[in-house]
GROMACS .gro file of C-alpha atoms in nm:
model
  258
    1MET     CA    1  -2.223   5.864   2.750
    2THR     CA    2  -2.115   5.502   2.729
    3GLY     CA    3  -2.056   5.342   2.392
    4ARG     CA    4  -2.351   5.117   2.468
    5HIS     CA    5  -2.577   5.420   2.515
    6ARG     CA    6  -2.445   5.585   2.198
    7GLY     CA    7  -2.527   5.263   2.015
    8THR     CA    8  -2.886   5.264   2.131
    9ARG     CA    9  -2.923   5.626   2.020
   10ARG     CA   10  -2.783   5.541   1.678
   11ALA     CA   11  -3.036   5.258   1.655
   12ALA     CA   12  -3.311   5.505   1.735
   13TRP     CA   13  -3.204   5.748   1.465
   14ALA     CA   14  -3.178   5.459   1.223
   15ALA     CA   15  -3.558   5.472   1.228
   16VAL     CA   16  -3.534   5.825   1.098
   17VAL     CA   17  -3.303   5.712   0.818
   18VAL     CA   18  -3.562   5.450   0.722
   19LEU     CA   19  -3.818   5.727   0.724
   20GLY     CA   20  -3.608   5.938   0.492
   21ILE     CA   21  -3.602   5.661   0.233
   22THR     CA   22  -3.974   5.689   0.159
   23GLY     CA   23  -4.088   5.992   0.327
   24GLY     CA   24  -4.289   6.075   0.832
   25SER     CA   25  -4.852   6.080   1.302
   26VAL     CA   26  -5.118   6.313   1.329
   27LEU     CA   27  -5.139   6.650   1.156
   28GLY     CA   28  -5.062   6.950   1.371
   29SER     CA   29  -5.417   7.084   1.339
   30GLY     CA   30  -5.750   6.912   1.373
   31ALA     CA   31  -5.921   7.162   1.146
   32ALA     CA   32  -6.073   7.039   0.821
   33GLN     CA   33  -5.837   7.084   0.527
   34ALA     CA   34  -5.882   7.065   0.154
   35ASP     CA   35  -5.804   6.756  -0.048
   36ASN     CA   36  -5.449   6.791  -0.182
   37GLY     CA   37  -5.488   6.552  -0.475
   38ILE     CA   38  -5.192   6.327  -0.397
   39ASP     CA   39  -5.400   6.015  -0.463
   40LYS     CA   40  -5.378   6.108  -0.832
   41LEU     CA   41  -4.996   6.104  -0.825
   42SER     CA   42  -4.752   5.816  -0.867
   43ALA     CA   43  -4.600   5.641  -0.566
   44GLN     CA   44  -4.264   5.813  -0.621
   45GLN     CA   45  -4.425   6.156  -0.655
   46ILE     CA   46  -4.615   6.103  -0.329
   47ALA     CA   47  -4.297   5.992  -0.153
   48ASP     CA   48  -4.109   6.296  -0.284
   49ARG     CA   49  -4.381   6.541  -0.179
   50SER     CA   50  -4.414   6.392   0.168
   51ARG     CA   51  -4.037   6.414   0.217
   52ASP     CA   52  -4.032   6.776   0.102
   53ALA     CA   53  -4.322   6.861   0.335
   54LEU     CA   54  -4.140   6.708   0.628
   55LEU     CA   55  -3.820   6.894   0.543
   56SER     CA   56  -4.013   7.222   0.540
   57ALA     CA   57  -4.126   7.186   0.904
   58HIS     CA   58  -3.963   7.426   1.151
   59SER     CA   59  -4.054   7.204   1.447
   60LEU     CA   60  -4.227   6.873   1.509
   61HIS     CA   61  -4.292   6.595   1.755
   62LEU     CA   62  -4.119   6.264   1.685
   63SER     CA   63  -4.266   5.946   1.828
   64ALA     CA   64  -4.099   5.610   1.769
   65ARG     CA   65  -4.131   5.270   1.925
   66GLY     CA   66  -4.035   4.914   1.850
   67GLU     CA   67  -3.741   4.712   1.727
   68LEU     CA   68  -3.537   4.773   1.413
   69GLY     CA   69  -3.362   4.437   1.399
   70GLU     CA   70  -2.986   4.376   1.389
   71ASP     CA   71  -2.983   4.295   1.762
   72THR     CA   72  -3.100   4.643   1.856
   73PRO     CA   73  -3.313   4.670   2.169
   74PRO     CA   74  -3.673   4.789   2.157
   75MET     CA   75  -3.695   5.159   2.222
   76THR     CA   76  -3.951   5.433   2.273
   77LEU     CA   77  -3.879   5.795   2.182
   78GLU     CA   78  -4.098   6.096   2.244
   79LEU     CA   79  -3.918   6.413   2.136
   80THR     CA   80  -4.037   6.760   2.038
   81LEU     CA   81  -3.759   6.941   1.854
   82ASP     CA   82  -3.695   7.239   1.627
   83ARG     CA   83  -3.440   7.388   1.388
   84ASP     CA   84  -3.300   7.615   1.661
   85GLY     CA   85  -3.173   7.312   1.848
   86ASN     CA   86  -3.439   7.317   2.119
   87CYS     CA   87  -3.573   6.983   2.235
   88ASN     CA   88  -3.790   6.830   2.506
   89GLY     CA   89  -3.880   6.468   2.560
   90SER     CA   90  -3.766   6.124   2.667
   91VAL     CA   91  -3.596   5.806   2.550
   92ASP     CA   92  -3.683   5.466   2.697
   93LEU     CA   93  -3.432   5.192   2.623
   94GLY     CA   94  -3.681   4.910   2.680
   95HIS     CA   95  -3.662   4.585   2.878
   96SER     CA   96  -3.620   4.786   3.200
   97GLN     CA   97  -3.280   4.907   3.076
   98GLY     CA   98  -3.364   5.262   3.176
   99SER     CA   99  -3.508   5.584   3.046
  100VAL     CA  100  -3.379   5.940   3.018
  101ARG     CA  101  -3.564   6.271   3.028
  102ILE     CA  102  -3.406   6.531   2.798
  103VAL     CA  103  -3.444   6.909   2.784
  104LYS     CA  104  -3.234   7.121   2.550
  105ARG     CA  105  -3.263   7.496   2.522
  106GLY     CA  106  -3.006   7.677   2.313
  107ASP     CA  107  -2.663   7.565   2.427
  108ASP     CA  108  -2.782   7.415   2.758
  109VAL     CA  109  -2.878   7.050   2.804
  110TRP     CA  110  -3.052   6.888   3.101
  111VAL     CA  111  -3.057   6.508   3.132
  112LYS     CA  112  -3.233   6.302   3.399
  113PRO     CA  113  -3.166   5.926   3.383
  114ASP     CA  114  -3.384   5.701   3.595
  115ALA     CA  115  -3.259   5.440   3.844
  116ASN     CA  116  -3.269   5.158   3.587
  117PHE     CA  117  -3.050   5.358   3.352
  118TRP     CA  118  -2.783   5.411   3.617
  119LYS     CA  119  -2.800   5.045   3.718
  120ASN     CA  120  -2.777   4.898   3.367
  121GLN     CA  121  -2.583   5.156   3.168
  122VAL     CA  122  -2.326   5.252   3.432
  123PRO     CA  123  -2.257   4.931   3.626
  124GLY     CA  124  -2.036   4.973   3.928
  125GLY     CA  125  -2.088   5.344   3.979
  126GLY     CA  126  -2.438   5.425   3.866
  127SER     CA  127  -2.598   5.386   4.208
  128ALA     CA  128  -2.361   5.646   4.352
  129PHE     CA  129  -2.448   5.895   4.077
  130ALA     CA  130  -2.819   5.829   4.125
  131ALA     CA  131  -2.786   5.891   4.498
  132ILE     CA  132  -2.602   6.221   4.445
  133LEU     CA  133  -2.854   6.345   4.189
  134ASN     CA  134  -3.148   6.234   4.402
  135GLY     CA  135  -3.396   6.287   4.119
  136ARG     CA  136  -3.233   6.603   3.981
  137TYR     CA  137  -3.122   6.670   3.625
  138MET     CA  138  -2.760   6.675   3.516
  139LYS     CA  139  -2.693   7.005   3.339
  140GLY     CA  140  -2.420   7.072   3.088
  141SER     CA  141  -2.329   7.241   2.763
  142ALA     CA  142  -2.426   7.102   2.424
  143ASP     CA  143  -2.053   7.119   2.342
  144ASP     CA  144  -1.959   6.892   2.632
  145PRO     CA  145  -1.818   6.573   2.472
  146ARG     CA  146  -2.019   6.366   2.720
  147LEU     CA  147  -2.343   6.520   2.594
  148ARG     CA  148  -2.257   6.608   2.234
  149ASP     CA  149  -2.412   6.300   2.071
  150LEU     CA  150  -2.730   6.349   2.269
  151ALA     CA  151  -2.743   6.721   2.189
  152ASN     CA  152  -2.692   6.658   1.817
  153GLY     CA  153  -2.966   6.395   1.813
  154CYS     CA  154  -3.201   6.641   1.981
  155ASP     CA  155  -3.174   6.892   1.695
  156LEU     CA  156  -3.419   6.899   1.404
  157ASP     CA  157  -3.140   7.002   1.167
  158THR     CA  158  -2.966   6.669   1.238
  159PHE     CA  159  -3.288   6.489   1.152
  160ARG     CA  160  -3.337   6.693   0.833
  161LYS     CA  161  -2.983   6.611   0.720
  162LEU     CA  162  -3.050   6.240   0.762
  163ILE     CA  163  -3.355   6.274   0.539
  164SER     CA  164  -3.169   6.475   0.275
  165ASP     CA  165  -2.873   6.236   0.272
  166ASN     CA  166  -3.108   5.946   0.199
  167ALA     CA  167  -3.326   6.125  -0.057
  168ASP     CA  168  -3.182   5.928  -0.349
  169ASN     CA  169  -3.184   5.590  -0.178
  170ASP     CA  170  -3.457   5.430  -0.383
  171ARG     CA  171  -3.372   5.060  -0.377
  172GLY     CA  172  -3.662   4.820  -0.368
  173THR     CA  173  -4.012   4.825  -0.507
  174LEU     CA  174  -4.234   5.127  -0.434
  175ASP     CA  175  -4.611   5.090  -0.460
  176LYS     CA  176  -4.912   5.316  -0.395
  177GLY     CA  177  -5.217   5.189  -0.209
  178HIS     CA  178  -5.578   5.305  -0.225
  179LYS     CA  179  -5.684   5.620  -0.045
  180THR     CA  180  -5.807   5.537   0.305
  181THR     CA  181  -5.826   5.691   0.652
  182LEU     CA  182  -5.592   5.686   0.950
  183ASP     CA  183  -5.737   5.799   1.282
  184GLY     CA  184  -6.008   5.977   1.085
  185ALA     CA  185  -5.766   6.156   0.851
  186PRO     CA  186  -5.756   6.078   0.476
  187VAL     CA  187  -5.426   5.921   0.374
  188VAL     CA  188  -5.258   5.743   0.086
  189PRO     CA  189  -5.024   5.457   0.186
  190VAL     CA  190  -4.697   5.417  -0.001
  191THR     CA  191  -4.509   5.092   0.054
  192ARG     CA  192  -4.149   5.008  -0.026
  193VAL     CA  193  -4.040   4.643  -0.018
  194ARG     CA  194  -3.667   4.593   0.006
  195ASP     CA  195  -3.507   4.255   0.064
  196ASP     CA  196  -3.721   4.111   0.346
  197ARG     CA  197  -3.833   4.443   0.495
  198THR     CA  198  -4.155   4.636   0.426
  199VAL     CA  199  -4.180   5.008   0.502
  200THR     CA  200  -4.524   5.168   0.471
  201THR     CA  201  -4.571   5.545   0.489
  202TYR     CA  202  -4.918   5.694   0.534
  203VAL     CA  203  -4.923   6.036   0.367
  204ALA     CA  204  -5.186   6.301   0.442
  205ALA     CA  205  -5.431   6.338   0.154
  206SER     CA  206  -5.557   6.674   0.279
  207GLY     CA  207  -5.369   6.992   0.358
  208LYS     CA  208  -4.992   6.971   0.339
  209PRO     CA  209  -4.881   6.617   0.242
  210TYR     CA  210  -4.698   6.541   0.565
  211PRO     CA  211  -4.622   6.176   0.633
  212LEU     CA  212  -4.855   6.071   0.917
  213LYS     CA  213  -4.719   5.734   1.020
  214ILE     CA  214  -4.456   5.482   0.917
  215THR     CA  215  -4.449   5.112   0.994
  216VAL     CA  216  -4.139   4.897   0.950
  217ARG     CA  217  -4.194   4.521   0.935
  218GLY     CA  218  -3.977   4.220   0.855
  219GLY     CA  219  -3.608   4.144   0.878
  220GLY     CA  220  -3.629   4.139   1.256
  221ALA     CA  221  -3.789   4.484   1.262
  222ASP     CA  222  -4.126   4.572   1.408
  223ALA     CA  223  -4.143   4.947   1.458
  224VAL     CA  224  -4.370   5.249   1.422
  225VAL     CA  225  -4.251   5.605   1.361
  226GLY     CA  226  -4.486   5.900   1.374
  227PHE     CA  227  -4.480   6.279   1.354
  228SER     CA  228  -4.715   6.542   1.486
  229ALA     CA  229  -4.730   6.903   1.608
  230PHE     CA  230  -4.574   7.038   1.290
  231ASP     CA  231  -4.452   7.396   1.341
  232LYS     CA  232  -4.574   7.399   1.701
  233PRO     CA  233  -4.319   7.551   1.944
  234VAL     CA  234  -4.103   7.333   2.165
  235PRO     CA  235  -4.200   7.380   2.534
  236THR     CA  236  -3.984   7.654   2.682
  237THR     CA  237  -3.989   7.539   3.045
  238THR     CA  238  -3.649   7.425   3.174
  239PRO     CA  239  -3.564   7.257   3.505
  240PRO     CA  240  -3.518   7.511   3.789
  241PRO     CA  241  -3.172   7.551   3.945
  242ASP     CA  242  -3.270   7.362   4.259
  243GLN     CA  243  -3.353   7.061   4.041
  244THR     CA  244  -3.022   7.055   3.851
  245TYR     CA  245  -2.665   6.940   3.918
  246ASP     CA  246  -2.367   7.045   3.706
  247ILE     CA  247  -2.237   6.748   3.507
  248SER     CA  248  -1.871   6.841   3.559
  249ALA     CA  249  -1.922   6.863   3.933
  250LEU     CA  250  -2.083   6.520   3.925
  251LEU     CA  251  -1.847   6.338   3.694
  252GLY     CA  252  -1.526   6.536   3.698
  253ARG     CA  253  -1.368   6.683   3.384
  254THR     CA  254  -1.123   6.396   3.333
  255SER     CA  255  -1.364   6.103   3.357
  256SER     CA  256  -1.646   6.000   3.128
  257PRO     CA  257  -1.835   5.718   3.301
  258VAL     CA  258  -2.161   5.804   3.124
   0.00000   0.00000   0.00000
């Protein structure tokens, strides 16, 4: 992928790093669950428990949208991913810069950029690639250097490592809010103010203390990160052969235009 595209992906995962600082939208089950008592804990204890709960998940759905500042473009991510490296979802680069459908199953990766992606991310040759693909997915190996960054970002273990690496990053002021509800679910908000940025995590006050939603405001950032479908399996359907095109046949082994 182009350096520009790698940069937008890094910006997207920066949202996950922010998440790891304090803790992660809707619980995986709509069933009534018992009060977990986190409203009696300190802000730091709540943050720690929500982080640990998120780390314990074997699969989840990640939803993120907005801007993170530092001249990064607005993005929308919808990814379901697990610890086995399976993934299914999409990334929209915003401002009509293009979107990409992603399917990863084991060591195989399927990627389907839209016309705007080819036009804006691969100027000069994108239209030719789009015409050849004609709506099909590019298919390649997760080890292919042209897909490696994407494949790594579509793996829950990569996400979990980002959280663990930032577990001790506790700069700023951390405060606990009053118990309230979010989309009908009881939550306790925990807010960290750092420099000119405010990160608020809404932690489930019933059942397992998963983070439900995170908002990032200030410092040029205006973003929302959410998690759902904890421990629900990643969809197993992959694009059929007649809807795929081998990436090496498309791009050639010695060129890396995308």
